[in-house]
PDB file of N, CA and C in Angstrom:
ATOM      1  N   UNK A   1      -9.682   9.964  -2.341  1.00 65.00           N
ATOM      2  CA  UNK A   1      -8.339   9.185  -2.178  1.00 65.00           C
ATOM      3  C   UNK A   1      -7.788  10.729  -1.785  1.00 65.00           C
ATOM      4  N   UNK A   2      -6.662   9.994  -0.831  1.00 77.00           N
ATOM      5  CA  UNK A   2      -5.263  10.505   0.174  1.00 77.00           C
ATOM      6  C   UNK A   2      -4.397  11.153  -0.760  1.00 77.00           C
ATOM      7  N   UNK A   3      -3.956  12.431  -0.864  1.00 86.00           N
ATOM      8  CA  UNK A   3      -2.932  12.594  -1.346  1.00 86.00           C
ATOM      9  C   UNK A   3      -1.527  11.816  -1.007  1.00 86.00           C
ATOM     10  N   UNK A   4      -0.541  12.056  -1.589  1.00 87.00           N
ATOM     11  CA  UNK A   4       0.613  11.430  -1.224  1.00 87.00           C
ATOM     12  C   UNK A   4       1.120  12.126   0.023  1.00 87.00           C
ATOM     13  N   UNK A   5       0.995  13.721   0.184  1.00 88.00           N
ATOM     14  CA  UNK A   5       1.729  13.930   1.235  1.00 88.00           C
ATOM     15  C   UNK A   5       0.836  13.559   2.364  1.00 88.00           C
ATOM     16  N   UNK A   6      -0.191  13.443   2.285  1.00 90.00           N
ATOM     17  CA  UNK A   6      -1.115  13.437   3.371  1.00 90.00           C
ATOM     18  C   UNK A   6      -1.243  11.900   3.835  1.00 90.00           C
ATOM     19  N   UNK A   7      -0.680  11.103   3.175  1.00 88.00           N
ATOM     20  CA  UNK A   7      -0.224   9.245   3.335  1.00 88.00           C
ATOM     21  C   UNK A   7       0.396   9.302   4.179  1.00 88.00           C
ATOM     22  N   UNK A   8       1.891  10.013   3.723  1.00 89.00           N
ATOM     23  CA  UNK A   8       3.001  10.147   4.516  1.00 89.00           C
ATOM     24  C   UNK A   8       3.232  10.912   5.975  1.00 89.00           C
ATOM     25  N   UNK A   9       1.972  11.831   5.908  1.00 89.00           N
ATOM     26  CA  UNK A   9       2.412  12.388   7.043  1.00 89.00           C
ATOM     27  C   UNK A   9       1.462  11.542   8.466  1.00 89.00           C
ATOM     28  N   UNK A  10       0.544  10.934   7.572  1.00 88.00           N
ATOM     29  CA  UNK A  10      -0.129   9.965   8.629  1.00 88.00           C
ATOM     30  C   UNK A  10       0.555   8.907   9.135  1.00 88.00           C
ATOM     31  N   UNK A  11       1.245   8.189   8.656  1.00 88.00           N
ATOM     32  CA  UNK A  11       2.457   7.272   8.777  1.00 88.00           C
ATOM     33  C   UNK A  11       3.718   7.615   8.894  1.00 88.00           C
ATOM     34  N   UNK A  12       4.349   8.629   9.087  1.00 86.00           N
ATOM     35  CA  UNK A  12       5.471   8.732   9.069  1.00 86.00           C
ATOM     36  C   UNK A  12       5.783   8.614  10.377  1.00 86.00           C
ATOM     37  N   UNK A  13       7.410   7.771  10.621  1.00 84.00           N
ATOM     38  CA  UNK A  13       7.474   7.527  12.257  1.00 84.00           C
ATOM     39  C   UNK A  13       8.288   8.878  13.265  1.00 84.00           C
ATOM     40  N   UNK A  14       8.804   9.998  12.108  1.00 86.00           N
ATOM     41  CA  UNK A  14       9.363  10.746  12.312  1.00 86.00           C
ATOM     42  C   UNK A  14       9.038  12.309  11.023  1.00 86.00           C
ATOM     43  N   UNK A  15       9.595  13.198  10.926  1.00 86.00           N
ATOM     44  CA  UNK A  15       9.218  14.360  10.704  1.00 86.00           C
ATOM     45  C   UNK A  15       9.895  13.975   9.320  1.00 86.00           C
ATOM     46  N   UNK A  16      10.547  13.384   9.035  1.00 88.00           N
ATOM     47  CA  UNK A  16      11.868  13.478   7.766  1.00 88.00           C
ATOM     48  C   UNK A  16      11.257  11.502   7.064  1.00 88.00           C
ATOM     49  N   UNK A  17      10.171  11.451   7.569  1.00 86.00           N
ATOM     50  CA  UNK A  17      10.174  10.444   7.323  1.00 86.00           C
ATOM     51  C   UNK A  17       9.597  10.055   6.120  1.00 86.00           C
ATOM     52  N   UNK A  18      10.174   9.619   4.852  1.00 85.00           N
ATOM     53  CA  UNK A  18       9.623   9.637   3.563  1.00 85.00           C
ATOM     54  C   UNK A  18       9.640   7.596   2.722  1.00 85.00           C
ATOM     55  N   UNK A  19      10.403   7.269   3.846  1.00 89.00           N
ATOM     56  CA  UNK A  19      10.871   5.444   3.146  1.00 89.00           C
ATOM     57  C   UNK A  19      10.840   4.642   3.824  1.00 89.00           C
ATOM     58  N   UNK A  20      10.241   4.369   4.989  1.00 91.00           N
ATOM     59  CA  UNK A  20      10.153   3.602   6.179  1.00 91.00           C
ATOM     60  C   UNK A  20       8.821   2.254   5.330  1.00 91.00           C
ATOM     61  N   UNK A  21       9.030   1.551   6.069  1.00 93.00           N
ATOM     62  CA  UNK A  21       8.193   0.421   5.384  1.00 93.00           C
ATOM     63  C   UNK A  21       6.757   0.736   5.706  1.00 93.00           C
ATOM     64  N   UNK A  22       6.616   1.204   6.946  1.00 93.00           N
ATOM     65  CA  UNK A  22       4.511   1.574   7.279  1.00 93.00           C
ATOM     66  C   UNK A  22       4.499   3.037   5.828  1.00 93.00           C
ATOM     67  N   UNK A  23       5.112   3.835   4.879  1.00 94.00           N
ATOM     68  CA  UNK A  23       4.841   4.624   4.330  1.00 94.00           C
ATOM     69  C   UNK A  23       4.766   4.165   3.020  1.00 94.00           C
ATOM     70  N   UNK A  24       5.869   3.298   2.590  1.00 95.00           N
ATOM     71  CA  UNK A  24       5.971   2.499   1.436  1.00 95.00           C
ATOM     72  C   UNK A  24       4.209   1.428   1.317  1.00 95.00           C
ATOM     73  N   UNK A  25       4.257   1.239   2.392  1.00 95.00           N
ATOM     74  CA  UNK A  25       3.069  -0.257   1.752  1.00 95.00           C
ATOM     75  C   UNK A  25       1.736   1.049   2.250  1.00 95.00           C
ATOM     76  N   UNK A  26       2.041   2.204   2.904  1.00 94.00           N
ATOM     77  CA  UNK A  26       0.738   3.291   2.998  1.00 94.00           C
ATOM     78  C   UNK A  26       0.424   3.922   1.023  1.00 94.00           C
ATOM     79  N   UNK A  27       1.689   4.015   1.041  1.00 94.00           N
ATOM     80  CA  UNK A  27       1.838   4.560  -0.668  1.00 94.00           C
ATOM     81  C   UNK A  27       1.369   4.031  -1.937  1.00 94.00           C
ATOM     82  N   UNK A  28       1.648   2.436  -1.405  1.00 96.00           N
ATOM     83  CA  UNK A  28       1.274   0.641  -2.369  1.00 96.00           C
ATOM     84  C   UNK A  28      -0.144   0.912  -2.346  1.00 96.00           C
ATOM     85  N   UNK A  29      -0.789   0.922  -1.325  1.00 95.00           N
ATOM     86  CA  UNK A  29      -2.127   0.444  -1.080  1.00 95.00           C
ATOM     87  C   UNK A  29      -2.704   1.850  -1.424  1.00 95.00           C
ATOM     88  N   UNK A  30      -2.689   3.042  -1.507  1.00 95.00           N
ATOM     89  CA  UNK A  30      -3.758   3.754  -2.109  1.00 95.00           C
ATOM     90  C   UNK A  30      -2.839   3.537  -4.283  1.00 95.00           C
ATOM     91  N   UNK A  31      -2.238   3.259  -4.184  1.00 94.00           N
ATOM     92  CA  UNK A  31      -2.242   2.574  -5.785  1.00 94.00           C
ATOM     93  C   UNK A  31      -2.727   1.706  -5.839  1.00 94.00           C
ATOM     94  N   UNK A  32      -2.684   0.762  -4.726  1.00 96.00           N
ATOM     95  CA  UNK A  32      -3.674  -0.525  -5.386  1.00 96.00           C
ATOM     96  C   UNK A  32      -5.447  -0.258  -5.406  1.00 96.00           C
ATOM     97  N   UNK A  33      -5.710   0.572  -4.736  1.00 94.00           N
ATOM     98  CA  UNK A  33      -7.312   1.405  -4.259  1.00 94.00           C
ATOM     99  C   UNK A  33      -7.615   1.663  -5.944  1.00 94.00           C
ATOM    100  N   UNK A  34      -6.482   2.672  -6.368  1.00 94.00           N
ATOM    101  CA  UNK A  34      -6.687   3.340  -7.476  1.00 94.00           C
ATOM    102  C   UNK A  34      -6.860   2.499  -8.396  1.00 94.00           C
ATOM    103  N   UNK A  35      -5.818   1.443  -8.479  1.00 94.00           N
ATOM    104  CA  UNK A  35      -6.055   0.823  -9.746  1.00 94.00           C
ATOM    105  C   UNK A  35      -6.911  -0.447  -9.880  1.00 94.00           C
ATOM    106  N   UNK A  36      -7.460  -0.717  -8.273  1.00 93.00           N
ATOM    107  CA  UNK A  36      -8.619  -1.546  -8.564  1.00 93.00           C
ATOM    108  C   UNK A  36     -10.034  -0.417  -8.904  1.00 93.00           C
ATOM    109  N   UNK A  37      -9.724   0.492  -8.890  1.00 94.00           N
ATOM    110  CA  UNK A  37     -10.949   1.609  -9.286  1.00 94.00           C
ATOM    111  C   UNK A  37     -11.066   1.430 -10.643  1.00 94.00           C
ATOM    112  N   UNK A  38      -9.957   1.793 -11.120  1.00 93.00           N
ATOM    113  CA  UNK A  38      -9.410   1.701 -13.039  1.00 93.00           C
ATOM    114  C   UNK A  38     -10.094   0.541 -13.575  1.00 93.00           C
ATOM    115  N   UNK A  39      -9.819  -0.623 -12.801  1.00 92.00           N
ATOM    116  CA  UNK A  39     -10.302  -2.079 -13.369  1.00 92.00           C
ATOM    117  C   UNK A  39     -11.985  -2.033 -13.155  1.00 92.00           C
ATOM    118  N   UNK A  40     -12.638  -1.066 -12.667  1.00 93.00           N
ATOM    119  CA  UNK A  40     -14.002  -1.483 -12.504  1.00 93.00           C
ATOM    120  C   UNK A  40     -14.839  -0.720 -14.111  1.00 93.00           C
ATOM    121  N   UNK A  41     -14.158   0.459 -14.529  1.00 93.00           N
ATOM    122  CA  UNK A  41     -14.081   0.419 -15.859  1.00 93.00           C
ATOM    123  C   UNK A  41     -13.455  -0.044 -17.118  1.00 93.00           C
ATOM    124  N   UNK A  42     -12.369  -0.157 -16.720  1.00 92.00           N
ATOM    125  CA  UNK A  42     -12.020  -1.071 -17.897  1.00 92.00           C
ATOM    126  C   UNK A  42     -11.352  -2.243 -17.712  1.00 92.00           C
ATOM    127  N   UNK A  43     -12.187  -3.237 -17.687  1.00 90.00           N
ATOM    128  CA  UNK A  43     -11.940  -4.881 -17.628  1.00 90.00           C
ATOM    129  C   UNK A  43     -10.581  -5.505 -18.264  1.00 90.00           C
ATOM    130  N   UNK A  44     -10.161  -4.702 -19.650  1.00 91.00           N
ATOM    131  CA  UNK A  44     -10.387  -5.623 -20.659  1.00 91.00           C
ATOM    132  C   UNK A  44      -8.696  -4.881 -20.335  1.00 91.00           C
ATOM    133  N   UNK A  45      -7.808  -3.844 -19.393  1.00 90.00           N
ATOM    134  CA  UNK A  45      -6.547  -3.013 -19.343  1.00 90.00           C
ATOM    135  C   UNK A  45      -5.405  -4.430 -18.626  1.00 90.00           C
ATOM    136  N   UNK A  46      -4.970  -5.204 -19.872  1.00 90.00           N
ATOM    137  CA  UNK A  46      -4.082  -6.134 -19.020  1.00 90.00           C
ATOM    138  C   UNK A  46      -2.455  -5.515 -19.059  1.00 90.00           C
ATOM    139  N   UNK A  47      -2.170  -4.628 -19.426  1.00 92.00           N
ATOM    140  CA  UNK A  47      -0.997  -3.963 -19.334  1.00 92.00           C
ATOM    141  C   UNK A  47      -1.019  -3.598 -17.593  1.00 92.00           C
ATOM    142  N   UNK A  48      -2.240  -2.514 -17.309  1.00 91.00           N
ATOM    143  CA  UNK A  48      -2.294  -2.103 -15.834  1.00 91.00           C
ATOM    144  C   UNK A  48      -2.766  -3.274 -15.361  1.00 91.00           C
ATOM    145  N   UNK A  49      -2.804  -4.301 -15.294  1.00 92.00           N
ATOM    146  CA  UNK A  49      -3.458  -5.311 -14.450  1.00 92.00           C
ATOM    147  C   UNK A  49      -1.957  -6.226 -14.113  1.00 92.00           C
ATOM    148  N   UNK A  50      -0.740  -5.759 -14.885  1.00 93.00           N
ATOM    149  CA  UNK A  50       0.437  -6.406 -14.221  1.00 93.00           C
ATOM    150  C   UNK A  50       0.849  -5.802 -13.469  1.00 93.00           C
ATOM    151  N   UNK A  51       0.568  -4.463 -13.475  1.00 94.00           N
ATOM    152  CA  UNK A  51       1.130  -2.740 -12.146  1.00 94.00           C
ATOM    153  C   UNK A  51       0.593  -3.316 -10.879  1.00 94.00           C
ATOM    154  N   UNK A  52      -0.657  -3.803 -11.261  1.00 94.00           N
ATOM    155  CA  UNK A  52      -1.444  -3.861 -10.032  1.00 94.00           C
ATOM    156  C   UNK A  52      -0.845  -5.019  -9.724  1.00 94.00           C
ATOM    157  N   UNK A  53      -0.608  -6.615  -9.962  1.00 96.00           N
ATOM    158  CA  UNK A  53      -0.232  -7.384  -9.358  1.00 96.00           C
ATOM    159  C   UNK A  53       1.197  -7.107  -8.722  1.00 96.00           C
ATOM    160  N   UNK A  54       2.250  -6.347  -9.682  1.00 96.00           N
ATOM    161  CA  UNK A  54       3.446  -5.838  -9.013  1.00 96.00           C
ATOM    162  C   UNK A  54       3.306  -5.456  -7.498  1.00 96.00           C
ATOM    163  N   UNK A  55       2.371  -4.002  -7.759  1.00 96.00           N
ATOM    164  CA  UNK A  55       2.223  -3.991  -6.181  1.00 96.00           C
ATOM    165  C   UNK A  55       1.235  -4.803  -5.437  1.00 96.00           C
ATOM    166  N   UNK A  56       0.728  -5.532  -5.519  1.00 96.00           N
ATOM    167  CA  UNK A  56       0.484  -6.125  -3.774  1.00 96.00           C
ATOM    168  C   UNK A  56       0.991  -7.060  -3.619  1.00 96.00           C
ATOM    169  N   UNK A  57       1.520  -7.715  -4.986  1.00 97.00           N
ATOM    170  CA  UNK A  57       3.146  -8.599  -4.074  1.00 97.00           C
ATOM    171  C   UNK A  57       4.017  -8.111  -3.647  1.00 97.00           C
ATOM    172  N   UNK A  58       4.504  -6.716  -3.796  1.00 97.00           N
ATOM    173  CA  UNK A  58       5.429  -6.324  -2.941  1.00 97.00           C
ATOM    174  C   UNK A  58       4.637  -5.423  -1.697  1.00 97.00           C
ATOM    175  N   UNK A  59       3.641  -5.054  -1.909  1.00 96.00           N
ATOM    176  CA  UNK A  59       2.953  -4.830  -0.249  1.00 96.00           C
ATOM    177  C   UNK A  59       2.794  -5.945   0.732  1.00 96.00           C
ATOM    178  N   UNK A  60       2.380  -7.382  -0.135  1.00 96.00           N
ATOM    179  CA  UNK A  60       2.468  -8.384   0.779  1.00 96.00           C
ATOM    180  C   UNK A  60       3.884  -8.822   1.095  1.00 96.00           C
ATOM    181  N   UNK A  61       5.103  -8.410   0.692  1.00 97.00           N
ATOM    182  CA  UNK A  61       6.970  -8.497   0.780  1.00 97.00           C
ATOM    183  C   UNK A  61       6.722  -7.786   1.885  1.00 97.00           C
ATOM    184  N   UNK A  62       6.104  -6.691   2.006  1.00 96.00           N
ATOM    185  CA  UNK A  62       6.541  -5.466   2.931  1.00 96.00           C
ATOM    186  C   UNK A  62       5.970  -5.791   4.244  1.00 96.00           C
ATOM    187  N   UNK A  63       4.659  -6.162   4.328  1.00 96.00           N
ATOM    188  CA  UNK A  63       3.942  -6.628   5.497  1.00 96.00           C
ATOM    189  C   UNK A  63       4.569  -8.004   6.149  1.00 96.00           C
ATOM    190  N   UNK A  64       4.844  -8.836   5.742  1.00 96.00           N
ATOM    191  CA  UNK A  64       5.844 -10.033   5.883  1.00 96.00           C
ATOM    192  C   UNK A  64       6.968  -9.627   6.664  1.00 96.00           C
ATOM    193  N   UNK A  65       7.431  -8.788   6.054  1.00 96.00           N
ATOM    194  CA  UNK A  65       8.882  -8.362   6.666  1.00 96.00           C
ATOM    195  C   UNK A  65       8.715  -6.818   7.915  1.00 96.00           C
ATOM    196  N   UNK A  66       7.722  -6.845   7.850  1.00 95.00           N
ATOM    197  CA  UNK A  66       7.001  -5.609   9.234  1.00 95.00           C
ATOM    198  C   UNK A  66       6.520  -6.877   9.923  1.00 95.00           C
ATOM    199  N   UNK A  67       5.899  -7.743   9.595  1.00 95.00           N
ATOM    200  CA  UNK A  67       4.977  -8.722  10.686  1.00 95.00           C
ATOM    201  C   UNK A  67       6.313  -9.420  11.347  1.00 95.00           C
ATOM    202  N   UNK A  68       7.255  -9.562  10.428  1.00 96.00           N
ATOM    203  CA  UNK A  68       8.514 -10.498  11.586  1.00 96.00           C
ATOM    204  C   UNK A  68       9.364  -9.557  12.515  1.00 96.00           C
ATOM    205  N   UNK A  69       9.904  -8.188  11.821  1.00 96.00           N
ATOM    206  CA  UNK A  69      10.531  -7.321  12.707  1.00 96.00           C
ATOM    207  C   UNK A  69      10.042  -5.989  13.592  1.00 96.00           C
ATOM    208  N   UNK A  70       9.063  -6.148  13.550  1.00 93.00           N
ATOM    209  CA  UNK A  70       8.053  -5.405  14.212  1.00 93.00           C
ATOM    210  C   UNK A  70       6.743  -5.568  14.442  1.00 93.00           C
ATOM    211  N   UNK A  71       6.340  -6.669  15.467  1.00 94.00           N
ATOM    212  CA  UNK A  71       4.858  -6.668  15.488  1.00 94.00           C
ATOM    213  C   UNK A  71       3.803  -5.489  15.490  1.00 94.00           C
ATOM    214  N   UNK A  72       4.011  -4.750  16.402  1.00 95.00           N
ATOM    215  CA  UNK A  72       3.681  -3.954  17.165  1.00 95.00           C
ATOM    216  C   UNK A  72       2.791  -2.534  15.905  1.00 95.00           C
ATOM    217  N   UNK A  73       3.946  -2.615  15.014  1.00 93.00           N
ATOM    218  CA  UNK A  73       3.734  -1.268  14.356  1.00 93.00           C
ATOM    219  C   UNK A  73       3.294  -2.089  12.697  1.00 93.00           C
ATOM    220  N   UNK A  74       3.035  -3.565  12.518  1.00 94.00           N
ATOM    221  CA  UNK A  74       2.454  -3.997  11.677  1.00 94.00           C
ATOM    222  C   UNK A  74       1.066  -3.942  12.401  1.00 94.00           C
ATOM    223  N   UNK A  75       0.898  -4.355  13.497  1.00 94.00           N
ATOM    224  CA  UNK A  75      -1.223  -4.427  13.860  1.00 94.00           C
ATOM    225  C   UNK A  75      -1.500  -2.694  13.646  1.00 94.00           C
ATOM    226  N   UNK A  76      -0.200  -1.472  13.853  1.00 93.00           N
ATOM    227  CA  UNK A  76      -0.626  -0.229  14.183  1.00 93.00           C
ATOM    228  C   UNK A  76      -1.310  -0.082  12.729  1.00 93.00           C
ATOM    229  N   UNK A  77      -0.225  -0.658  11.624  1.00 93.00           N
ATOM    230  CA  UNK A  77      -1.052  -0.474  10.333  1.00 93.00           C
ATOM    231  C   UNK A  77      -2.244  -1.203   9.495  1.00 93.00           C
ATOM    232  N   UNK A  78      -2.237  -2.432  10.016  1.00 93.00           N
ATOM    233  CA  UNK A  78      -3.397  -3.152   9.174  1.00 93.00           C
ATOM    234  C   UNK A  78      -4.498  -2.451   9.727  1.00 93.00           C
ATOM    235  N   UNK A  79      -4.486  -1.918  11.115  1.00 93.00           N
ATOM    236  CA  UNK A  79      -5.503  -1.264  11.849  1.00 93.00           C
ATOM    237  C   UNK A  79      -5.900   0.559  11.014  1.00 93.00           C
ATOM    238  N   UNK A  80      -4.575   0.758  10.866  1.00 91.00           N
ATOM    239  CA  UNK A  80      -4.777   2.304   9.642  1.00 91.00           C
ATOM    240  C   UNK A  80      -5.276   2.249   8.910  1.00 91.00           C
ATOM    241  N   UNK A  81      -4.814   1.055   7.734  1.00 91.00           N
ATOM    242  CA  UNK A  81      -5.501   1.080   6.698  1.00 91.00           C
ATOM    243  C   UNK A  81      -6.344  -0.092   6.149  1.00 91.00           C
ATOM    244  N   UNK A  82      -6.532  -0.715   7.371  1.00 91.00           N
ATOM    245  CA  UNK A  82      -8.850  -1.248   7.394  1.00 91.00           C
ATOM    246  C   UNK A  82      -7.814  -2.696   6.573  1.00 91.00           C
ATOM    247  N   UNK A  83      -6.926  -3.601   6.391  1.00 89.00           N
ATOM    248  CA  UNK A  83      -6.548  -4.858   5.825  1.00 89.00           C
ATOM    249  C   UNK A  83      -6.606  -5.662   6.681  1.00 89.00           C
ATOM    250  N   UNK A  84      -6.828  -6.967   6.049  1.00 78.00           N
ATOM    251  CA  UNK A  84      -6.609  -7.644   6.576  1.00 78.00           C
ATOM    252  C   UNK A  84      -7.514  -8.129   7.979  1.00 78.00           C
ATOM    253  N   UNK A  85      -9.239  -7.750   7.532  1.00 56.00           N
ATOM    254  CA  UNK A  85      -9.936  -8.170   8.493  1.00 56.00           C
ATOM    255  C   UNK A  85     -10.186  -9.263   9.091  1.00 56.00           C
TER     256      UNK A  85
END
């Protein structure tokens, strides 16, 4: 698993970029992967499942926004994060 700083550095548009859409998508993707691994051990954890659902929906909204406003960056993010194969 990557650290938060590594994700920000790999997806940032410029040196001080910590909140752009691309960075947010990257951080949410890491959170989703971490929670997915958690559910392999703890199948009955319903409270964390709600957080996973919220994160997936938030990432979905951010990806839709990015695809509408910056299709080139959208495709780059999909390739970097291995989403929508």
